[in-house]
C-alpha cells in the first residue's frame, strides 16, 4: 500500500493511501484527529490533494477540536501529569511513564497538537490510567464492600467504550480504567452501583431502593455522571 503525507494550509498533515481495491476517493477523520484519504491505485496523488481542498469545511466540522487536545502540564487521573518534550529532528515519537510523569518525546518539527503526537500521548495517558486503576480501584471496592456487607467473586480492570462498570451473574465485577478521571464521589457511586448488582441484577425499583440504602443521593449522582465528559475515552 503506497502512502504520501501532504500539508494543507489551515488543516495540517493529510495522509493519502493508495489501494488497489478502492474504486473511489474516501475521506475520513480518525479518532486521533488524523486526516486520511483513501484512493484507487491509478488515481494521482494530486487528485487526492484537490479532493481534500474541496472538503475543508467538512474536515473542520469533524476533526478533533483544539480544546480536546492533550496539553503540556495537564493532570491525568489522580496522580499523573503530562509532559511533552521536544527532541532533535529525526527522533521518533516515544513515551514513558516516569514516577508520576507521562513523558512524550517528539521531533521539534512536530507540534504537540499533531495527530501522531496526540495519539502517542493518548496511549501513554491510558497506560497511566490503567496503572492507577489497578492500584486503587480493587482496594476501594473491597473497602466499600466490607463497609456495606456486599460480596463479590472477582474484580478486573478493562478499557470499556460505553460503560463505567459491569457485574455478571457470578458476581464478577469489571471496572472501566477511565473511572480514574472522575471525582472520587462519582467513582464510589459506580463501585456501589456494581456492588448492588451482586444482590439485585436488574435495574428497577428494588435495585434503586437497595442502592439508596448505601448511597442516599444516588439519583443526583446518576445525573451528574451522565453529564461528565472525560478527556480520554475509548476509541470507537
CSV table of C-alpha atoms in Angstrom, one decimal:
chain,number,residue,atom,x,y,z
A,1,UNK,CA,0.0,0.0,0.0
A,2,UNK,CA,1.6,3.3,-1.1
A,3,UNK,CA,1.2,6.4,1.1
A,4,UNK,CA,2.1,10.0,0.9
A,5,UNK,CA,1.8,12.8,3.5
A,6,UNK,CA,0.9,16.3,2.3
A,7,UNK,CA,0.5,19.5,4.1
A,8,UNK,CA,-2.7,21.6,3.6
A,9,UNK,CA,-2.7,25.2,4.9
A,10,UNK,CA,-5.0,25.7,7.9
A,11,UNK,CA,-5.6,21.9,8.0
A,12,UNK,CA,-2.2,20.4,8.6
A,13,UNK,CA,-0.9,17.0,7.5
A,14,UNK,CA,-3.1,14.7,5.4
A,15,UNK,CA,-2.1,11.1,4.7
A,16,UNK,CA,-3.0,9.8,1.2
A,17,UNK,CA,-3.4,6.0,0.9
A,18,UNK,CA,-3.4,4.2,-2.5
A,19,UNK,CA,-5.2,0.8,-2.5
A,20,UNK,CA,-5.9,-1.5,-5.5
A,21,UNK,CA,-9.3,-2.5,-4.1
A,22,UNK,CA,-10.5,1.1,-4.0
A,23,UNK,CA,-12.9,2.3,-6.6
A,24,UNK,CA,-13.4,5.9,-5.4
A,25,UNK,CA,-11.9,8.5,-3.2
A,26,UNK,CA,-12.8,8.3,0.5
A,27,UNK,CA,-12.1,10.9,3.2
A,28,UNK,CA,-12.1,10.2,6.9
A,29,UNK,CA,-11.0,11.8,10.2
A,30,UNK,CA,-9.7,9.3,12.7
A,31,UNK,CA,-10.4,9.3,16.4
A,32,UNK,CA,-6.9,10.7,17.0
A,33,UNK,CA,-7.6,13.6,14.6
A,34,UNK,CA,-5.6,12.2,11.7
A,35,UNK,CA,-7.0,13.1,8.3
A,36,UNK,CA,-6.9,10.3,5.7
A,37,UNK,CA,-7.8,10.0,2.1
A,38,UNK,CA,-8.0,6.5,0.5
A,39,UNK,CA,-7.9,6.5,-3.3
A,40,UNK,CA,-7.6,3.9,-6.1
A,41,UNK,CA,-4.0,3.0,-7.1
A,42,UNK,CA,-4.4,4.5,-10.5
A,43,UNK,CA,-5.5,8.0,-9.3
A,44,UNK,CA,-2.7,10.5,-9.0
A,45,UNK,CA,-1.9,12.0,-5.6
A,46,UNK,CA,-2.7,15.5,-6.9
A,47,UNK,CA,-6.3,14.4,-7.3
A,48,UNK,CA,-6.3,13.3,-3.7
A,49,UNK,CA,-5.0,16.7,-2.6
A,50,UNK,CA,-7.6,18.6,-4.7
A,51,UNK,CA,-10.3,16.4,-3.1
A,52,UNK,CA,-9.1,17.3,0.4
A,53,UNK,CA,-9.1,21.0,-0.5
A,54,UNK,CA,-12.7,20.7,-1.7
A,55,UNK,CA,-13.7,19.2,1.6
A,56,UNK,CA,-12.0,21.7,4.0
A,57,UNK,CA,-15.3,22.8,5.6
A,58,UNK,CA,-16.3,19.2,6.2
A,59,UNK,CA,-12.9,18.4,7.8
A,60,UNK,CA,-13.1,21.4,10.1
A,61,UNK,CA,-16.6,20.3,11.3
A,62,UNK,CA,-15.5,16.7,12.0
A,63,UNK,CA,-11.9,16.9,13.2
A,64,UNK,CA,-10.8,17.0,16.8
A,65,UNK,CA,-11.2,20.4,18.4
A,66,UNK,CA,-8.2,22.2,19.9
A,67,UNK,CA,-9.8,22.2,23.3
A,68,UNK,CA,-9.8,18.4,23.2
A,69,UNK,CA,-6.1,18.2,22.7
A,70,UNK,CA,-4.0,16.8,25.5
A,71,UNK,CA,-1.8,19.7,26.8
A,72,UNK,CA,1.6,20.0,28.5
A,73,UNK,CA,1.2,20.0,32.3
A,74,UNK,CA,-2.3,18.6,32.1
A,75,UNK,CA,-3.4,16.5,35.1
A,76,UNK,CA,-4.2,12.9,34.2
A,77,UNK,CA,-6.1,10.7,36.6
A,78,UNK,CA,-5.3,11.1,40.3
A,79,UNK,CA,-1.6,11.4,40.3
A,80,UNK,CA,-0.1,11.9,36.9
A,81,UNK,CA,1.0,15.0,34.9
A,82,UNK,CA,1.5,15.0,31.1
A,83,UNK,CA,4.8,16.4,29.8
A,84,UNK,CA,5.7,17.0,26.1
A,85,UNK,CA,9.4,17.2,25.4
A,86,UNK,CA,10.9,18.4,22.1
A,87,UNK,CA,13.7,16.3,20.6
A,88,UNK,CA,16.2,16.8,17.8
A,89,UNK,CA,15.0,16.4,14.2
A,90,UNK,CA,14.8,12.8,13.1
A,91,UNK,CA,13.9,11.5,16.6
A,92,UNK,CA,11.0,9.1,16.8
A,93,UNK,CA,7.9,9.8,18.9
A,94,UNK,CA,8.3,7.8,22.1
A,95,UNK,CA,6.7,7.8,25.5
A,96,UNK,CA,7.4,6.6,29.0
A,97,UNK,CA,5.9,6.7,32.5
A,98,UNK,CA,8.4,8.0,35.0
A,99,UNK,CA,7.3,8.3,38.6
A,100,UNK,CA,4.2,10.5,38.3
A,101,UNK,CA,5.1,11.9,34.9
A,102,UNK,CA,3.8,10.9,31.5
A,103,UNK,CA,6.6,11.9,29.1
A,104,UNK,CA,6.0,12.2,25.4
A,105,UNK,CA,9.1,12.8,23.3
A,106,UNK,CA,8.6,14.2,19.8
A,107,UNK,CA,10.7,15.7,17.0
A,108,UNK,CA,10.9,19.5,17.2
A,109,UNK,CA,9.3,19.8,13.7
A,110,UNK,CA,6.0,18.3,15.1
A,111,UNK,CA,3.8,20.5,17.2
A,112,UNK,CA,2.2,18.9,20.3
A,113,UNK,CA,-1.2,19.1,18.6
A,114,UNK,CA,0.0,17.0,15.7
A,115,UNK,CA,-2.3,13.9,15.4
A,116,UNK,CA,0.6,11.4,15.7
A,117,UNK,CA,1.9,13.2,18.8
A,118,UNK,CA,-1.6,13.4,20.3
A,119,UNK,CA,-2.1,9.7,19.6
A,120,UNK,CA,1.1,8.7,21.3
A,121,UNK,CA,0.2,10.9,24.3
A,122,UNK,CA,-3.3,9.4,24.5
A,123,UNK,CA,-1.9,5.9,24.6
A,124,UNK,CA,0.6,6.8,27.3
A,125,UNK,CA,-2.1,8.5,29.3
A,126,UNK,CA,-4.3,5.4,29.1
A,127,UNK,CA,-1.4,3.3,30.4
A,128,UNK,CA,-1.1,5.7,33.3
A,129,UNK,CA,-4.9,5.5,34.0
A,130,UNK,CA,-4.7,1.7,33.9
A,131,UNK,CA,-1.8,1.7,36.4
A,132,UNK,CA,-3.8,3.9,38.7
A,133,UNK,CA,-7.0,2.0,38.3
A,134,UNK,CA,-5.3,-1.4,39.0
A,135,UNK,CA,-3.6,0.1,42.1
A,136,UNK,CA,-6.6,1.9,43.6
A,137,UNK,CA,-9.9,0.6,42.4
A,138,UNK,CA,-9.8,-3.0,43.7
A,139,UNK,CA,-8.8,-1.8,47.2
A,140,UNK,CA,-11.6,0.9,47.1
A,141,UNK,CA,-14.1,-1.7,46.0
A,142,UNK,CA,-13.1,-4.1,48.8
A,143,UNK,CA,-13.3,-1.4,51.4
A,144,UNK,CA,-16.8,-0.4,50.3
A,145,UNK,CA,-17.9,-4.0,50.2
A,146,UNK,CA,-16.7,-4.6,53.7
A,147,UNK,CA,-18.4,-1.5,55.0
A,148,UNK,CA,-21.8,-2.3,53.3
A,149,UNK,CA,-21.9,-6.0,53.6
A,150,UNK,CA,-21.8,-6.9,49.9
A,151,UNK,CA,-19.7,-9.7,48.5
A,152,UNK,CA,-18.3,-10.3,45.0
A,153,UNK,CA,-16.2,-13.0,43.4
A,154,UNK,CA,-13.6,-11.1,41.4
A,155,UNK,CA,-12.7,-7.6,40.1
A,156,UNK,CA,-10.9,-6.8,36.8
A,157,UNK,CA,-9.9,-3.5,35.2
A,158,UNK,CA,-10.6,-3.0,31.5
A,159,UNK,CA,-10.8,-0.3,28.8
A,160,UNK,CA,-14.6,0.0,28.2
A,161,UNK,CA,-16.3,2.0,25.5
A,162,UNK,CA,-19.7,2.7,26.8
A,163,UNK,CA,-20.0,1.6,30.5
A,164,UNK,CA,-18.3,2.6,33.7
A,165,UNK,CA,-18.6,-0.9,35.0
A,166,UNK,CA,-20.4,-4.1,34.9
A,167,UNK,CA,-21.3,-7.1,37.1
A,168,UNK,CA,-22.0,-10.6,36.0
A,169,UNK,CA,-24.5,-13.1,37.4
A,170,UNK,CA,-21.5,-14.8,39.0
A,171,UNK,CA,-20.6,-11.6,40.9
A,172,UNK,CA,-17.6,-10.8,38.8
A,173,UNK,CA,-17.2,-7.1,38.6
A,174,UNK,CA,-15.4,-5.2,35.8
A,175,UNK,CA,-14.4,-1.6,36.2
A,176,UNK,CA,-13.5,0.9,33.4
A,177,UNK,CA,-10.0,2.3,33.7
A,178,UNK,CA,-11.4,5.7,32.6
A,179,UNK,CA,-13.1,5.9,36.0
A,180,UNK,CA,-9.8,7.4,37.3
A,181,UNK,CA,-10.8,10.7,35.5
A,182,UNK,CA,-13.9,11.1,37.7
A,183,UNK,CA,-14.2,12.7,41.1
A,184,UNK,CA,-14.0,10.2,43.9
A,185,UNK,CA,-17.7,10.7,44.8
A,186,UNK,CA,-18.6,9.5,41.3
A,187,UNK,CA,-16.2,6.7,41.4
A,188,UNK,CA,-17.7,5.5,44.6
A,189,UNK,CA,-21.1,5.8,43.1
A,190,UNK,CA,-20.1,3.4,40.3
A,191,UNK,CA,-18.5,1.0,42.6
A,192,UNK,CA,-21.6,0.9,44.9
A,193,UNK,CA,-23.8,0.6,41.7
A,194,UNK,CA,-21.9,-2.6,40.7
A,195,UNK,CA,-21.8,-4.0,44.3
A,196,UNK,CA,-25.6,-3.5,44.4
A,197,UNK,CA,-25.8,-5.7,41.2
A,198,UNK,CA,-24.4,-8.5,43.2
A,199,UNK,CA,-27.6,-8.6,45.1
A,200,UNK,CA,-30.1,-7.2,42.5
A,201,UNK,CA,-29.2,-7.7,38.9
A,202,UNK,CA,-31.9,-5.8,37.0
A,203,UNK,CA,-32.4,-2.1,37.1
A,204,UNK,CA,-35.7,-1.5,38.6
A,205,UNK,CA,-37.4,-0.2,41.8
A,206,UNK,CA,-35.8,-2.9,44.0
A,207,UNK,CA,-32.3,-2.1,42.7
A,208,UNK,CA,-32.6,1.6,43.2
A,209,UNK,CA,-34.1,1.1,46.7
A,210,UNK,CA,-31.1,-1.1,47.7
A,211,UNK,CA,-28.6,1.3,46.2
A,212,UNK,CA,-30.1,4.3,48.0
A,213,UNK,CA,-29.7,2.5,51.4
A,214,UNK,CA,-26.0,3.0,51.0
A,215,UNK,CA,-25.9,6.0,48.6
A,216,UNK,CA,-28.7,8.4,49.7
A,217,UNK,CA,-28.1,10.8,46.8
A,218,UNK,CA,-27.8,8.1,44.1
A,219,UNK,CA,-30.3,9.8,41.8
A,220,UNK,CA,-28.4,13.1,41.8
A,221,UNK,CA,-25.1,11.3,41.3
A,222,UNK,CA,-26.6,9.4,38.4
A,223,UNK,CA,-27.5,12.6,36.7
A,224,UNK,CA,-24.1,14.1,37.4
A,225,UNK,CA,-22.1,11.2,36.0
A,226,UNK,CA,-24.2,11.3,32.8
A,227,UNK,CA,-23.1,14.8,32.2
A,228,UNK,CA,-19.4,14.1,32.8
A,229,UNK,CA,-17.3,14.1,29.6
A,230,UNK,CA,-13.7,12.8,30.3
A,231,UNK,CA,-10.9,14.0,28.1
A,232,UNK,CA,-9.8,10.4,27.5
A,233,UNK,CA,-12.3,7.9,26.1
A,234,UNK,CA,-12.1,4.6,24.3
A,235,UNK,CA,-11.7,4.8,20.6
A,236,UNK,CA,-14.8,3.6,18.6
